[in-house]
Amino acid sequence: MKWKNKLADQAIWSGEISNRERKDRVAQQVSRFVKNGDVIGIGSGSTSFLALEKIAKRVAEEKLEILAVPTSKEAEMNCSYYGLTTTSLLNHQPDWGFDGADEVDREGRLIKGRGGALFAEKLVMASAAKTYILVDESKHVAKLGEKFAIPLEVDPRAVHLVETALQKFNCHDVQLRMAKAKDGPVITEAGNVLMDVGFAQIPDTLEKELSAIPGVIETGLFIGYSVEILTV
């Protein structure tokens, strides 16, 4: 039987969705990519939320069978609310996926991780043949790192080690990301902390160089992945 409490009877989203009409159009476009039998990586963010909503509607109306690989607890809970069957990378490889981004440059390089799900997002993106990146014009930048620092997901034991290692890089303003609705730092779903690091220049090699620091679980740089940018 299904839960009958209030939280089980609503999608997980907080606040107003800006540019709703334009985001709805892109979300509708993404929903048309769905084919029966697809395994789909489900990202986070407002446009991804709308895309999930429209995919679920198609699935219900056309009686399609798909599997969803959520990249966050938010996405997982919304898949449950919309009645989509979820799976994991242990069981299935995504045929394709969709997600948002914090910044996109002209080469299709991304900064992601403002929502804190960068590790799972990268695992799903690296596993999928293609990922559609859903962004509005404000996310396009001439220079990566123009508006956002690079998030690093870090093992809590390695915070001081990582900050010390970052002294060898041309970076600035290293911050431990603090939570807003709890005391202390943000804790990711994998039990790690987030460090936000500003860089004046971001070469293609930086993602691998940062990942090589002991204690860095993942970075918010997404460079060289098979993505298609869909702009709201």
PDB file of C-alpha atoms in Angstrom:
ATOM      1  CA  MET A   1       0.000   0.000   0.000  1.00  0.00           C
ATOM      2  CA  LYS A   2       1.062   3.582  -0.567  1.00  0.00           C
ATOM      3  CA  TRP A   3       1.923   6.097   2.135  1.00  0.00           C
ATOM      4  CA  LYS A   4      -0.908   8.566   2.783  1.00  0.00           C
ATOM      5  CA  ASN A   5       1.021  11.270   4.629  1.00  0.00           C
ATOM      6  CA  LYS A   6       1.454  14.805   3.311  1.00  0.00           C
ATOM      7  CA  LEU A   7       5.135  14.487   2.357  1.00  0.00           C
ATOM      8  CA  ALA A   8       4.442  11.394   0.284  1.00  0.00           C
ATOM      9  CA  ASP A   9       1.789  13.290  -1.641  1.00  0.00           C
ATOM     10  CA  GLN A  10       3.922  16.116  -3.006  1.00  0.00           C
ATOM     11  CA  ALA A  11       6.944  16.577  -5.220  1.00  0.00           C
ATOM     12  CA  ILE A  12      10.173  17.717  -3.578  1.00  0.00           C
ATOM     13  CA  TRP A  13      10.811  21.261  -4.708  1.00  0.00           C
ATOM     14  CA  SER A  14      11.127  24.535  -2.821  1.00  0.00           C
ATOM     15  CA  GLY A  15      10.523  28.053  -4.061  1.00  0.00           C
ATOM     16  CA  GLU A  16       9.368  29.577  -7.305  1.00  0.00           C
ATOM     17  CA  ILE A  17      10.743  28.405 -10.666  1.00  0.00           C
ATOM     18  CA  SER A  18      12.050  31.372 -12.635  1.00  0.00           C
ATOM     19  CA  ASN A  19      11.487  31.564 -16.408  1.00  0.00           C
ATOM     20  CA  ARG A  20       8.886  28.825 -15.996  1.00  0.00           C
ATOM     21  CA  GLU A  21       7.430  29.089 -19.500  1.00  0.00           C
ATOM     22  CA  ARG A  22      10.808  28.789 -21.245  1.00  0.00           C
ATOM     23  CA  LYS A  23      11.978  25.986 -18.955  1.00  0.00           C
ATOM     24  CA  ASP A  24       8.746  24.143 -19.638  1.00  0.00           C
ATOM     25  CA  ARG A  25       9.491  24.217 -23.373  1.00  0.00           C
ATOM     26  CA  VAL A  26      12.953  22.699 -22.919  1.00  0.00           C
ATOM     27  CA  ALA A  27      11.570  20.165 -20.451  1.00  0.00           C
ATOM     28  CA  GLN A  28       8.943  19.164 -23.024  1.00  0.00           C
ATOM     29  CA  GLN A  29      11.688  18.766 -25.625  1.00  0.00           C
ATOM     30  CA  VAL A  30      13.633  16.415 -23.332  1.00  0.00           C
ATOM     31  CA  SER A  31      10.535  14.342 -22.617  1.00  0.00           C
ATOM     32  CA  ARG A  32      10.200  13.617 -26.354  1.00  0.00           C
ATOM     33  CA  PHE A  33      13.581  11.838 -26.322  1.00  0.00           C
ATOM     34  CA  VAL A  34      12.180   9.031 -24.158  1.00  0.00           C
ATOM     35  CA  LYS A  35      11.806   5.628 -25.805  1.00  0.00           C
ATOM     36  CA  ASN A  36      10.284   2.501 -24.365  1.00  0.00           C
ATOM     37  CA  GLY A  37      12.918   0.522 -22.458  1.00  0.00           C
ATOM     38  CA  ASP A  38      15.232   3.489 -21.857  1.00  0.00           C
ATOM     39  CA  VAL A  39      17.431   3.741 -18.780  1.00  0.00           C
ATOM     40  CA  ILE A  40      17.687   7.478 -18.018  1.00  0.00           C
ATOM     41  CA  GLY A  41      20.007   9.406 -15.717  1.00  0.00           C
ATOM     42  CA  ILE A  42      17.922  11.894 -13.735  1.00  0.00           C
ATOM     43  CA  GLY A  43      19.611  15.153 -12.732  1.00  0.00           C
ATOM     44  CA  SER A  44      18.663  17.948 -10.369  1.00  0.00           C
ATOM     45  CA  GLY A  45      17.695  21.596 -10.658  1.00  0.00           C
ATOM     46  CA  SER A  46      14.509  23.369 -11.652  1.00  0.00           C
ATOM     47  CA  THR A  47      14.556  22.543 -15.380  1.00  0.00           C
ATOM     48  CA  SER A  48      15.466  18.920 -14.654  1.00  0.00           C
ATOM     49  CA  PHE A  49      12.563  18.813 -12.200  1.00  0.00           C
ATOM     50  CA  LEU A  50      10.186  20.006 -14.915  1.00  0.00           C
ATOM     51  CA  ALA A  51      11.654  17.515 -17.406  1.00  0.00           C
ATOM     52  CA  LEU A  52      11.111  14.686 -14.917  1.00  0.00           C
ATOM     53  CA  GLU A  53       7.511  15.808 -14.481  1.00  0.00           C
ATOM     54  CA  LYS A  54       6.872  15.708 -18.222  1.00  0.00           C
ATOM     55  CA  ILE A  55       8.685  12.399 -18.698  1.00  0.00           C
ATOM     56  CA  ALA A  56       6.513  10.860 -15.994  1.00  0.00           C
ATOM     57  CA  LYS A  57       3.408  12.144 -17.748  1.00  0.00           C
ATOM     58  CA  ARG A  58       4.468  10.528 -21.030  1.00  0.00           C
ATOM     59  CA  VAL A  59       5.319   7.276 -19.279  1.00  0.00           C
ATOM     60  CA  ALA A  60       1.887   7.163 -17.664  1.00  0.00           C
ATOM     61  CA  GLU A  61      -0.093   8.187 -20.738  1.00  0.00           C
ATOM     62  CA  GLU A  62       1.760   5.943 -23.209  1.00  0.00           C
ATOM     63  CA  LYS A  63       2.392   3.089 -20.756  1.00  0.00           C
ATOM     64  CA  LEU A  64       6.120   3.181 -21.401  1.00  0.00           C
ATOM     65  CA  GLU A  65       8.564   1.126 -19.403  1.00  0.00           C
ATOM     66  CA  ILE A  66      11.685   3.015 -18.364  1.00  0.00           C
ATOM     67  CA  LEU A  67      14.193   2.904 -15.530  1.00  0.00           C
ATOM     68  CA  ALA A  68      15.504   6.016 -13.802  1.00  0.00           C
ATOM     69  CA  VAL A  69      18.980   6.437 -12.302  1.00  0.00           C
ATOM     70  CA  PRO A  70      18.671   9.431  -9.913  1.00  0.00           C
ATOM     71  CA  THR A  71      21.735  11.524  -9.120  1.00  0.00           C
ATOM     72  CA  SER A  72      20.476  12.874  -5.783  1.00  0.00           C
ATOM     73  CA  LYS A  73      18.022  12.169  -2.974  1.00  0.00           C
ATOM     74  CA  GLU A  74      15.865  14.969  -4.366  1.00  0.00           C
ATOM     75  CA  ALA A  75      15.699  13.257  -7.753  1.00  0.00           C
ATOM     76  CA  GLU A  76      15.121   9.850  -6.151  1.00  0.00           C
ATOM     77  CA  MET A  77      12.212  11.134  -4.052  1.00  0.00           C
ATOM     78  CA  ASN A  78      10.657  12.845  -7.054  1.00  0.00           C
ATOM     79  CA  CYS A  79      10.974   9.687  -9.146  1.00  0.00           C
ATOM     80  CA  SER A  80       9.089   7.888  -6.377  1.00  0.00           C
ATOM     81  CA  TYR A  81       6.420  10.587  -6.257  1.00  0.00           C
ATOM     82  CA  TYR A  82       5.894  10.394 -10.030  1.00  0.00           C
ATOM     83  CA  GLY A  83       5.782   6.598  -9.982  1.00  0.00           C
ATOM     84  CA  LEU A  84       8.983   5.963 -11.944  1.00  0.00           C
ATOM     85  CA  THR A  85      10.955   2.818 -11.238  1.00  0.00           C
ATOM     86  CA  THR A  86      14.480   3.602 -10.078  1.00  0.00           C
ATOM     87  CA  THR A  87      17.636   1.575 -10.449  1.00  0.00           C
ATOM     88  CA  SER A  88      21.351   2.100  -9.853  1.00  0.00           C
ATOM     89  CA  LEU A  89      24.603   1.987 -11.779  1.00  0.00           C
ATOM     90  CA  LEU A  90      25.261  -1.387 -10.169  1.00  0.00           C
ATOM     91  CA  ASN A  91      22.336  -2.806 -12.136  1.00  0.00           C
ATOM     92  CA  HIS A  92      22.006  -0.711 -15.293  1.00  0.00           C
ATOM     93  CA  GLN A  93      23.967   1.623 -17.563  1.00  0.00           C
ATOM     94  CA  PRO A  94      22.035   4.764 -18.574  1.00  0.00           C
ATOM     95  CA  ASP A  95      21.222   5.109 -22.258  1.00  0.00           C
ATOM     96  CA  TRP A  96      21.181   8.881 -21.757  1.00  0.00           C
ATOM     97  CA  GLY A  97      20.580  11.443 -19.063  1.00  0.00           C
ATOM     98  CA  PHE A  98      19.722  15.053 -18.360  1.00  0.00           C
ATOM     99  CA  ASP A  99      20.984  17.521 -15.774  1.00  0.00           C
ATOM    100  CA  GLY A 100      21.636  21.190 -15.115  1.00  0.00           C
ATOM    101  CA  ALA A 101      24.875  23.153 -14.683  1.00  0.00           C
ATOM    102  CA  ASP A 102      26.132  26.191 -12.822  1.00  0.00           C
ATOM    103  CA  GLU A 103      28.334  27.398 -15.687  1.00  0.00           C
ATOM    104  CA  VAL A 104      28.805  26.397 -19.342  1.00  0.00           C
ATOM    105  CA  ASP A 105      31.548  27.807 -21.557  1.00  0.00           C
ATOM    106  CA  ARG A 106      31.777  27.906 -25.365  1.00  0.00           C
ATOM    107  CA  GLU A 107      33.535  24.516 -25.468  1.00  0.00           C
ATOM    108  CA  GLY A 108      30.791  22.802 -23.488  1.00  0.00           C
ATOM    109  CA  ARG A 109      32.922  22.559 -20.354  1.00  0.00           C
ATOM    110  CA  LEU A 110      30.872  22.686 -17.169  1.00  0.00           C
ATOM    111  CA  ILE A 111      31.014  23.631 -13.524  1.00  0.00           C
ATOM    112  CA  LYS A 112      28.477  21.706 -11.459  1.00  0.00           C
ATOM    113  CA  GLY A 113      27.993  21.032  -7.779  1.00  0.00           C
ATOM    114  CA  ARG A 114      26.191  24.004  -6.282  1.00  0.00           C
ATOM    115  CA  GLY A 115      23.529  21.504  -5.187  1.00  0.00           C
ATOM    116  CA  GLY A 116      26.162  19.224  -3.688  1.00  0.00           C
ATOM    117  CA  ALA A 117      25.455  16.123  -5.819  1.00  0.00           C
ATOM    118  CA  LEU A 118      28.524  16.385  -8.072  1.00  0.00           C
ATOM    119  CA  PHE A 119      29.929  12.935  -7.264  1.00  0.00           C
ATOM    120  CA  ALA A 120      26.796  11.008  -8.254  1.00  0.00           C
ATOM    121  CA  GLU A 121      26.187  13.386 -11.172  1.00  0.00           C
ATOM    122  CA  LYS A 122      29.622  12.676 -12.598  1.00  0.00           C
ATOM    123  CA  LEU A 123      29.272   8.920 -12.120  1.00  0.00           C
ATOM    124  CA  VAL A 124      26.001   8.930 -14.055  1.00  0.00           C
ATOM    125  CA  MET A 125      27.275  11.325 -16.743  1.00  0.00           C
ATOM    126  CA  ALA A 126      30.420   9.255 -17.293  1.00  0.00           C
ATOM    127  CA  SER A 127      28.285   6.114 -17.595  1.00  0.00           C
ATOM    128  CA  ALA A 128      25.762   7.509 -20.094  1.00  0.00           C
ATOM    129  CA  ALA A 129      26.264   7.735 -23.843  1.00  0.00           C
ATOM    130  CA  LYS A 130      24.963  11.325 -23.816  1.00  0.00           C
ATOM    131  CA  THR A 131      23.756  13.851 -21.261  1.00  0.00           C
ATOM    132  CA  TYR A 132      21.515  16.786 -22.126  1.00  0.00           C
ATOM    133  CA  ILE A 133      22.492  19.856 -20.096  1.00  0.00           C
ATOM    134  CA  LEU A 134      19.499  22.112 -19.434  1.00  0.00           C
ATOM    135  CA  VAL A 135      20.479  25.720 -18.723  1.00  0.00           C
ATOM    136  CA  ASP A 136      19.246  29.260 -19.156  1.00  0.00           C
ATOM    137  CA  GLU A 137      21.267  32.098 -20.681  1.00  0.00           C
ATOM    138  CA  SER A 138      22.628  33.179 -17.294  1.00  0.00           C
ATOM    139  CA  LYS A 139      24.638  29.922 -17.067  1.00  0.00           C
ATOM    140  CA  HIS A 140      26.596  30.631 -20.261  1.00  0.00           C
ATOM    141  CA  VAL A 141      29.991  32.252 -19.597  1.00  0.00           C
ATOM    142  CA  ALA A 142      32.845  33.429 -21.782  1.00  0.00           C
ATOM    143  CA  LYS A 143      35.333  32.061 -19.257  1.00  0.00           C
ATOM    144  CA  LEU A 144      34.780  29.065 -16.997  1.00  0.00           C
ATOM    145  CA  GLY A 145      34.999  30.068 -13.341  1.00  0.00           C
ATOM    146  CA  GLU A 146      33.682  33.528 -14.098  1.00  0.00           C
ATOM    147  CA  LYS A 147      30.796  33.348 -11.626  1.00  0.00           C
ATOM    148  CA  PHE A 148      31.339  30.224  -9.526  1.00  0.00           C
ATOM    149  CA  ALA A 149      34.127  28.590  -7.620  1.00  0.00           C
ATOM    150  CA  ILE A 150      34.947  24.951  -8.326  1.00  0.00           C
ATOM    151  CA  PRO A 151      33.370  22.604  -5.764  1.00  0.00           C
ATOM    152  CA  LEU A 152      35.517  19.772  -4.440  1.00  0.00           C
ATOM    153  CA  GLU A 153      33.954  16.846  -2.608  1.00  0.00           C
ATOM    154  CA  VAL A 154      36.482  15.937   0.076  1.00  0.00           C
ATOM    155  CA  ASP A 155      36.828  13.208   2.672  1.00  0.00           C
ATOM    156  CA  PRO A 156      36.422  15.035   6.028  1.00  0.00           C
ATOM    157  CA  ARG A 157      39.722  13.588   7.263  1.00  0.00           C
ATOM    158  CA  ALA A 158      41.548  15.243   4.375  1.00  0.00           C
ATOM    159  CA  VAL A 159      40.349  18.856   4.697  1.00  0.00           C
ATOM    160  CA  HIS A 160      43.703  20.216   5.901  1.00  0.00           C
ATOM    161  CA  LEU A 161      45.679  17.988   3.542  1.00  0.00           C
ATOM    162  CA  VAL A 162      43.656  19.196   0.568  1.00  0.00           C
ATOM    163  CA  GLU A 163      43.894  22.869   1.518  1.00  0.00           C
ATOM    164  CA  THR A 164      47.658  22.499   1.923  1.00  0.00           C
ATOM    165  CA  ALA A 165      47.965  20.768  -1.456  1.00  0.00           C
ATOM    166  CA  LEU A 166      45.943  23.544  -3.102  1.00  0.00           C
ATOM    167  CA  GLN A 167      48.712  26.011  -2.206  1.00  0.00           C
ATOM    168  CA  LYS A 168      50.643  24.571  -5.161  1.00  0.00           C
ATOM    169  CA  PHE A 169      47.842  25.613  -7.530  1.00  0.00           C
ATOM    170  CA  ASN A 170      47.052  29.054  -8.903  1.00  0.00           C
ATOM    171  CA  CYS A 171      43.861  29.340  -6.880  1.00  0.00           C
ATOM    172  CA  HIS A 172      42.310  31.678  -4.344  1.00  0.00           C
ATOM    173  CA  ASP A 173      39.574  31.899  -1.727  1.00  0.00           C
ATOM    174  CA  VAL A 174      39.413  28.292  -0.518  1.00  0.00           C
ATOM    175  CA  GLN A 175      36.228  27.895   1.516  1.00  0.00           C
ATOM    176  CA  LEU A 176      34.635  25.030   3.415  1.00  0.00           C
ATOM    177  CA  ARG A 177      30.964  25.158   2.397  1.00  0.00           C
ATOM    178  CA  MET A 178      28.782  25.735   5.452  1.00  0.00           C
ATOM    179  CA  ALA A 179      25.196  24.564   5.754  1.00  0.00           C
ATOM    180  CA  LYS A 180      22.259  26.970   6.009  1.00  0.00           C
ATOM    181  CA  ALA A 181      19.708  24.720   7.698  1.00  0.00           C
ATOM    182  CA  LYS A 182      22.074  22.938  10.094  1.00  0.00           C
ATOM    183  CA  ASP A 183      25.124  23.801  12.142  1.00  0.00           C
ATOM    184  CA  GLY A 184      28.499  23.100  10.610  1.00  0.00           C
ATOM    185  CA  PRO A 185      29.538  22.188   7.079  1.00  0.00           C
ATOM    186  CA  VAL A 186      27.392  20.747   4.305  1.00  0.00           C
ATOM    187  CA  ILE A 187      27.583  16.949   4.395  1.00  0.00           C
ATOM    188  CA  THR A 188      27.090  15.215   1.056  1.00  0.00           C
ATOM    189  CA  GLU A 189      25.042  12.070   0.552  1.00  0.00           C
ATOM    190  CA  ALA A 190      28.318  10.122   0.534  1.00  0.00           C
ATOM    191  CA  GLY A 191      29.273  11.577   3.936  1.00  0.00           C
ATOM    192  CA  ASN A 192      31.872  13.998   2.631  1.00  0.00           C
ATOM    193  CA  VAL A 193      32.317  17.772   2.872  1.00  0.00           C
ATOM    194  CA  LEU A 194      32.496  20.379   0.122  1.00  0.00           C
ATOM    195  CA  MET A 195      35.267  22.891  -0.463  1.00  0.00           C
ATOM    196  CA  ASP A 196      34.723  25.735  -2.944  1.00  0.00           C
ATOM    197  CA  VAL A 197      37.894  26.941  -4.665  1.00  0.00           C
ATOM    198  CA  GLY A 198      38.267  29.956  -6.953  1.00  0.00           C
ATOM    199  CA  PHE A 199      40.492  29.749 -10.021  1.00  0.00           C
ATOM    200  CA  ALA A 200      41.438  32.584 -12.375  1.00  0.00           C
ATOM    201  CA  GLN A 201      42.298  30.127 -15.161  1.00  0.00           C
ATOM    202  CA  ILE A 202      40.869  26.662 -15.783  1.00  0.00           C
ATOM    203  CA  PRO A 203      42.904  24.560 -18.239  1.00  0.00           C
ATOM    204  CA  ASP A 204      41.539  21.257 -19.518  1.00  0.00           C
ATOM    205  CA  THR A 205      44.036  19.390 -17.313  1.00  0.00           C
ATOM    206  CA  LEU A 206      42.792  20.914 -14.051  1.00  0.00           C
ATOM    207  CA  GLU A 207      40.040  18.369 -13.427  1.00  0.00           C
ATOM    208  CA  LYS A 208      42.520  15.477 -13.390  1.00  0.00           C
ATOM    209  CA  GLU A 209      45.104  17.447 -11.422  1.00  0.00           C
ATOM    210  CA  LEU A 210      42.639  18.264  -8.646  1.00  0.00           C
ATOM    211  CA  SER A 211      41.291  14.700  -8.598  1.00  0.00           C
ATOM    212  CA  ALA A 212      44.844  13.455  -8.015  1.00  0.00           C
ATOM    213  CA  ILE A 213      45.039  15.191  -4.614  1.00  0.00           C
ATOM    214  CA  PRO A 214      44.650  12.526  -1.898  1.00  0.00           C
ATOM    215  CA  GLY A 215      41.305  13.041  -0.179  1.00  0.00           C
ATOM    216  CA  VAL A 216      39.555  14.703  -3.133  1.00  0.00           C
ATOM    217  CA  ILE A 217      36.661  12.381  -3.955  1.00  0.00           C
ATOM    218  CA  GLU A 218      35.447  14.369  -6.958  1.00  0.00           C
ATOM    219  CA  THR A 219      35.537  17.829  -8.516  1.00  0.00           C
ATOM    220  CA  GLY A 220      32.773  20.013  -9.934  1.00  0.00           C
ATOM    221  CA  LEU A 221      34.654  20.358 -13.222  1.00  0.00           C
ATOM    222  CA  PHE A 222      33.036  18.382 -16.041  1.00  0.00           C
ATOM    223  CA  ILE A 223      35.398  18.502 -19.009  1.00  0.00           C
ATOM    224  CA  GLY A 224      35.383  16.221 -22.035  1.00  0.00           C
ATOM    225  CA  TYR A 225      32.071  14.463 -21.413  1.00  0.00           C
ATOM    226  CA  SER A 226      29.494  13.664 -24.090  1.00  0.00           C
ATOM    227  CA  VAL A 227      27.026  16.488 -23.544  1.00  0.00           C
ATOM    228  CA  GLU A 228      24.538  18.451 -25.603  1.00  0.00           C
ATOM    229  CA  ILE A 229      23.604  21.886 -24.308  1.00  0.00           C
ATOM    230  CA  LEU A 230      19.907  22.776 -24.447  1.00  0.00           C
ATOM    231  CA  THR A 231      19.396  26.437 -23.587  1.00  0.00           C
ATOM    232  CA  VAL A 232      16.126  27.717 -22.180  1.00  0.00           C
TER     233      VAL A 232
END
